[in-house]
Short mmCIF file of C-alpha atoms in Angstrom, two decimals:
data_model
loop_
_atom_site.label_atom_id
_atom_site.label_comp_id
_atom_site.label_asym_id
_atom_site.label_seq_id
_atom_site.Cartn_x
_atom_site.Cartn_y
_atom_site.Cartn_z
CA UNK A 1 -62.37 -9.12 -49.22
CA UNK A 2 -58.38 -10.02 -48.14
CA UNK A 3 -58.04 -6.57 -47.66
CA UNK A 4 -54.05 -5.98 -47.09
CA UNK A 5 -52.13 -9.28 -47.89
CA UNK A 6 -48.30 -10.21 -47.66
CA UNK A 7 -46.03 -12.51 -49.10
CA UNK A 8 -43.88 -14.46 -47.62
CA UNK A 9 -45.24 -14.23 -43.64
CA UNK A 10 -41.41 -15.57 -42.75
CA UNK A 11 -38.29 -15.32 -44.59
CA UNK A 12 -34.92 -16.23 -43.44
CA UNK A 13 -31.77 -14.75 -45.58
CA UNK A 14 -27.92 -14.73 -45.22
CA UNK A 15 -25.85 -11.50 -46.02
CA UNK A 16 -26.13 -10.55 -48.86
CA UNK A 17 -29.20 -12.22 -50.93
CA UNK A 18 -31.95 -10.84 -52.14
CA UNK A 19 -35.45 -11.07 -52.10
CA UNK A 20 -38.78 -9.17 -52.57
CA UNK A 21 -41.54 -8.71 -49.87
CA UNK A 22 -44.70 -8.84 -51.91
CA UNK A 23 -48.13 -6.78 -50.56
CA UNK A 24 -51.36 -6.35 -52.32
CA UNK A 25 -54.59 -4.63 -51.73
CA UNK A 26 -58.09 -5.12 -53.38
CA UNK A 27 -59.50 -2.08 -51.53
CA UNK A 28 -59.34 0.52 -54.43
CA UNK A 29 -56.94 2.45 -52.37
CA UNK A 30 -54.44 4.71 -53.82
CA UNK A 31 -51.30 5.34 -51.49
CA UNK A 32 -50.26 2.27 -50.06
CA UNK A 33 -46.91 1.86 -47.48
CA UNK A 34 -44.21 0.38 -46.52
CA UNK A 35 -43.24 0.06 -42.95
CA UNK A 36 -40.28 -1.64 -40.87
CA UNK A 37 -40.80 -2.52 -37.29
CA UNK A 38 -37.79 -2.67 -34.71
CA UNK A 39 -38.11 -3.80 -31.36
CA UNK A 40 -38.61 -0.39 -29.04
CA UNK A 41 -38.62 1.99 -32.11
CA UNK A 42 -42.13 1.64 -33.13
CA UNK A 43 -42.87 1.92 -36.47
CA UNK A 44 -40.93 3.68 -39.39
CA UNK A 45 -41.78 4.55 -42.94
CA UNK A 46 -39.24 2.84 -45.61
CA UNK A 47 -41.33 4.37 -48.81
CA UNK A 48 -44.67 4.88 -49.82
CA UNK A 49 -46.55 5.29 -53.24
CA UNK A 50 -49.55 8.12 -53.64
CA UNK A 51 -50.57 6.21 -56.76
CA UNK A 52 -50.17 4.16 -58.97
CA UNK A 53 -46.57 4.84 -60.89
CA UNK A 54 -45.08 6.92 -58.49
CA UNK A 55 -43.15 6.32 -55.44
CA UNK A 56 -41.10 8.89 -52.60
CA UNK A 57 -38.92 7.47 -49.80
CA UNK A 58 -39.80 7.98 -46.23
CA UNK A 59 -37.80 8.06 -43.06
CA UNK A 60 -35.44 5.27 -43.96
CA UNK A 61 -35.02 4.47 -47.26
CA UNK A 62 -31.38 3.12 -47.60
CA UNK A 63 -31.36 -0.46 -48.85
CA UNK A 64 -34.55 -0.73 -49.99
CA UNK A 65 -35.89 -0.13 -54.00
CA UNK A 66 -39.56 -0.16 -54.11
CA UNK A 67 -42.40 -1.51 -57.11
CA UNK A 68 -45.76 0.11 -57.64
CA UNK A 69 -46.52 -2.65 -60.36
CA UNK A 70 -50.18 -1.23 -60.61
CA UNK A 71 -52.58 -0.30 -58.31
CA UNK A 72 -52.97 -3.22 -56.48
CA UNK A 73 -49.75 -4.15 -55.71
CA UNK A 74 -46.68 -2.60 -54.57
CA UNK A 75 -43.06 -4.54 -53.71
CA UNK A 76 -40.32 -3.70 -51.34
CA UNK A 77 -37.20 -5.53 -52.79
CA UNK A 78 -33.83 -5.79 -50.86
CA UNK A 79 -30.79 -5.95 -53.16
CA UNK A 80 -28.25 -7.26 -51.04
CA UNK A 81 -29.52 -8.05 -47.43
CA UNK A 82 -27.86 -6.92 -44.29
CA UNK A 83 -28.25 -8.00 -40.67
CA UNK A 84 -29.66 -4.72 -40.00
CA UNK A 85 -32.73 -5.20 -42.02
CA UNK A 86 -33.88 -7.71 -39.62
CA UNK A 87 -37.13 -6.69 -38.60
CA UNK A 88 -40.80 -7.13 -38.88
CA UNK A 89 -42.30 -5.42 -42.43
CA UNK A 90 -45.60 -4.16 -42.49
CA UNK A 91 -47.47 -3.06 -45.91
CA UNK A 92 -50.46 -0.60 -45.38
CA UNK A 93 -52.78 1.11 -47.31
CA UNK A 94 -55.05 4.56 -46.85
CA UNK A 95 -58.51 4.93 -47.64
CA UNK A 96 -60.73 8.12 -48.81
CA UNK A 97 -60.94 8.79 -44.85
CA UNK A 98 -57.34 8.74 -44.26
CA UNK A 99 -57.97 5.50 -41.86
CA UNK A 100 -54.44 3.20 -42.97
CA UNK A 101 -54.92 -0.56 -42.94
CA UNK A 102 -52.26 -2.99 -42.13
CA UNK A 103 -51.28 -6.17 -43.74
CA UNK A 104 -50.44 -9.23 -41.39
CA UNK A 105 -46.42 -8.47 -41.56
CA UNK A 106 -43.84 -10.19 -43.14
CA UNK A 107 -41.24 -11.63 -40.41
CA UNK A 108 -37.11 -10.98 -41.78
CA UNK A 109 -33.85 -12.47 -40.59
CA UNK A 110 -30.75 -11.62 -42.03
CA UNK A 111 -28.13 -13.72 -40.75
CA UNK B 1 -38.61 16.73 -38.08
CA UNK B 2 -41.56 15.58 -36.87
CA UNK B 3 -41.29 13.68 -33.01
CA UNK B 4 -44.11 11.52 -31.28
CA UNK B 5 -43.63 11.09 -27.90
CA UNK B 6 -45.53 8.04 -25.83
CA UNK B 7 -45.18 8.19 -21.88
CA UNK B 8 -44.84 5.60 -20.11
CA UNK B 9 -43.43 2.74 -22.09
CA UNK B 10 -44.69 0.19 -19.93
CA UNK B 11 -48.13 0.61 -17.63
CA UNK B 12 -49.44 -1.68 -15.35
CA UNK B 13 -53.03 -1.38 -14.71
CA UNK B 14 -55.01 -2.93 -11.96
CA UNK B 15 -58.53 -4.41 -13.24
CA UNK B 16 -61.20 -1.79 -12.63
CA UNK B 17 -59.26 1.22 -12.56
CA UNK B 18 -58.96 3.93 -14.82
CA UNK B 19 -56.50 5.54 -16.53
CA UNK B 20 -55.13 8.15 -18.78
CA UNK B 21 -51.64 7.52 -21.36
CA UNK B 22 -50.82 10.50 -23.33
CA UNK B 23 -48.83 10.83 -26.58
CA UNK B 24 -47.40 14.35 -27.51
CA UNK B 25 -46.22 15.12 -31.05
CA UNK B 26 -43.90 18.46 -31.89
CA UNK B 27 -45.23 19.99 -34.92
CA UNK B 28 -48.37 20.74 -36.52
CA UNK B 29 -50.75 18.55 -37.60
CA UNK B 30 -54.45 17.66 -37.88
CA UNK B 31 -54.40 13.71 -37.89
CA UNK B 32 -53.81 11.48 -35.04
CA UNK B 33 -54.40 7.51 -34.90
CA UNK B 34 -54.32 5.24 -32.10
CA UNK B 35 -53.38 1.72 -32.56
CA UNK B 36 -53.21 -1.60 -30.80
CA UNK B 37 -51.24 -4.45 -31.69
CA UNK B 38 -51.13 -7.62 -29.54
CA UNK B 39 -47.55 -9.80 -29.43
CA UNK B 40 -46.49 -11.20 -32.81
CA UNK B 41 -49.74 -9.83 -34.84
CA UNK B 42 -50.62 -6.38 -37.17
CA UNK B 43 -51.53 -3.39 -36.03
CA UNK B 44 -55.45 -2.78 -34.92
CA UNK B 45 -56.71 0.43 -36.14
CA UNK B 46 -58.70 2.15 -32.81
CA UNK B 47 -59.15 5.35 -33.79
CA UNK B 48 -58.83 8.28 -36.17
CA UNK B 49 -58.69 11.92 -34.92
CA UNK B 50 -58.63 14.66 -37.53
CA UNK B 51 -59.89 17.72 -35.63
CA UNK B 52 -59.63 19.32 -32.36
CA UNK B 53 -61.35 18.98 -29.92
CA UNK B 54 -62.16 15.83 -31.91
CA UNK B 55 -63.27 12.42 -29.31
CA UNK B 56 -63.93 9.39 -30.03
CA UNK B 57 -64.76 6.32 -27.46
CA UNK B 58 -65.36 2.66 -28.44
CA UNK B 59 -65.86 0.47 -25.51
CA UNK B 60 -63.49 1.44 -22.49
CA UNK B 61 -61.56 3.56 -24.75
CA UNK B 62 -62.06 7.15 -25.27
CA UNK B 63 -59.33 9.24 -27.20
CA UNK B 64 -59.12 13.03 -27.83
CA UNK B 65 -57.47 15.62 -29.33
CA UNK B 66 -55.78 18.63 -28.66
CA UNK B 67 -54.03 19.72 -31.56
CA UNK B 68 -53.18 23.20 -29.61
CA UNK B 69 -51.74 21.89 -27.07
CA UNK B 70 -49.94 18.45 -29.92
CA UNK B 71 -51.40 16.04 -27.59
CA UNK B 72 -54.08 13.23 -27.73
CA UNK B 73 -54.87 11.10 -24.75
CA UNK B 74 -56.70 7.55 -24.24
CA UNK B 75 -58.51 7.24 -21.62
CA UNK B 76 -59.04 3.82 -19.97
CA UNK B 77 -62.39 2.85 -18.10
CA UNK B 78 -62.32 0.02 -15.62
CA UNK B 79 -59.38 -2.02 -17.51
CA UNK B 80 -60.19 -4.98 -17.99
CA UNK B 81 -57.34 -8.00 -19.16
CA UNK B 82 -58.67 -8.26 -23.14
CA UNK B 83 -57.20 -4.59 -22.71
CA UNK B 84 -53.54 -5.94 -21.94
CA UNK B 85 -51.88 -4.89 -25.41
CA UNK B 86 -49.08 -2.21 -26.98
CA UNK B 87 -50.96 1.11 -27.94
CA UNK B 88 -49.34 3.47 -30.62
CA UNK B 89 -49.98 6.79 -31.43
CA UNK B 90 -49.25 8.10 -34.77
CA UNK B 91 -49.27 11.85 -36.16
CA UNK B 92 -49.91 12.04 -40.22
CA UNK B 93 -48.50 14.42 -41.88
CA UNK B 94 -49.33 15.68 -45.57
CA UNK B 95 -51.94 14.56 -48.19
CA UNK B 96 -50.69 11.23 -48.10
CA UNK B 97 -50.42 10.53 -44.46
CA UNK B 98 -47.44 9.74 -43.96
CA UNK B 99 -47.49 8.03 -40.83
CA UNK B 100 -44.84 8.75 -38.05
CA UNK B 101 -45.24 6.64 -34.82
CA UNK B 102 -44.66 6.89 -31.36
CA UNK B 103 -42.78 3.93 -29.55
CA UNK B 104 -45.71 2.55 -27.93
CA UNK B 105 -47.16 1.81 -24.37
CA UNK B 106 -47.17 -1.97 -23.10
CA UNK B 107 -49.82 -2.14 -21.03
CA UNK B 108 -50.69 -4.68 -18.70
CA UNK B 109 -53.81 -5.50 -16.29
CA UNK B 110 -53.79 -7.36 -13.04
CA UNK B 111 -56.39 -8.77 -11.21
#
């Protein structure tokens, strides 16, 4: 089992491009996350999806649109990068016993 | 608005010793993780506390919860340097779990 994978582990954009951070689980879970990690802020919840088809914004939203293609695999897409969005981008998932797994991260500069 | 509170950022341990770190979190709830993540990797999942009184040890880690009093500690036995790592706490709120973390504790060992 992979368990939580991302795509791509580094990405490198200038203002204003686009690009989608790709995560997908083959654990059967149902709610699956998306995260952004600052330096000194911990972590903070951009949006998450309960299930498959439905999605609800968490903490910090703005600038992000979100994908719940099926229940494998759910997208975090930025439409027009800023420098603020640099940060580290985790993708989780939650199992039947509420433990949350974390994929390996996806790296972001916005330059 | 939901607040997790991690004291003290940083925490330099001597090998051997014990200690305590605490994380406090302001409103109700009945799920508490603890995390470790290492420099430039995912998050480790550590524990999962969803009752209280609930305690769980693995290794030289113990963790409990007090969900009276919003506070969980981890208690250290005899660090050790494999132990040198940032520890989050996180407080889940809601069916889905929605995660909101703490800002961590760096901790270090010395021989």
């Amino acid at each position: 089992n992979a368990g939580v994978t991302q795509t791509p582990k580094f990405q490198v954009l200038k203002t204003g491009q686009s690009m989608t951070l790709q995560c997908a689980q083959d654990m059967n879970h149902n709610s699956m996350y998306w995260y952004r990690q600052d330096p000194g802020m911990g972590l903070r919840l951009i949006y998450y999806s309960a299930s498959e088809g439905t999605t609800d914004k968490g903490e910090v939203p703005n600038g992000y649109n979100v994908s719940r293609l099926n229940k494998r695999e759910f997208s975090l897409r930025l439409e027009s990068a800023a420098p603020s969005q640099t940060s580290v981008y985790f993708c989780a998932t939650l199992s039947d016993w509420y433990e949350q797994y974390f994929g390996p991260g996806t790296r972001l500069t916005v330059t | 608005e939901l607040k997790v509170e991690q004291n003290p950022l940083f925490l330099s341990m001597q090998e051997g010793k014990n200690y305590t770190i605490y994380c406090n979190y302001s409103t109700t709830s009945d799920r508490l993780y603890w995390y470790r993540q290492d420099p430039g990797k995912s998050l480790e999942s550590l524990f999962v506390l969803l009752s209280n009184g609930a305690v769980k040890q693995e290794g030289r880690l113990m963790a409990s919860l007090d969900t009276k009093a919003r506070l969980s500690t981890l208690h250290i036995t005899a660090a050790v340097h494999d132990l040198s790592a940032t520890y989050f706490c996180a407080v889940g709120a809601g069916a889905n779990s929605k995660l909101t973390f703490g800002k961590g504790i760096t901790l270090s060992v010395r021989p």
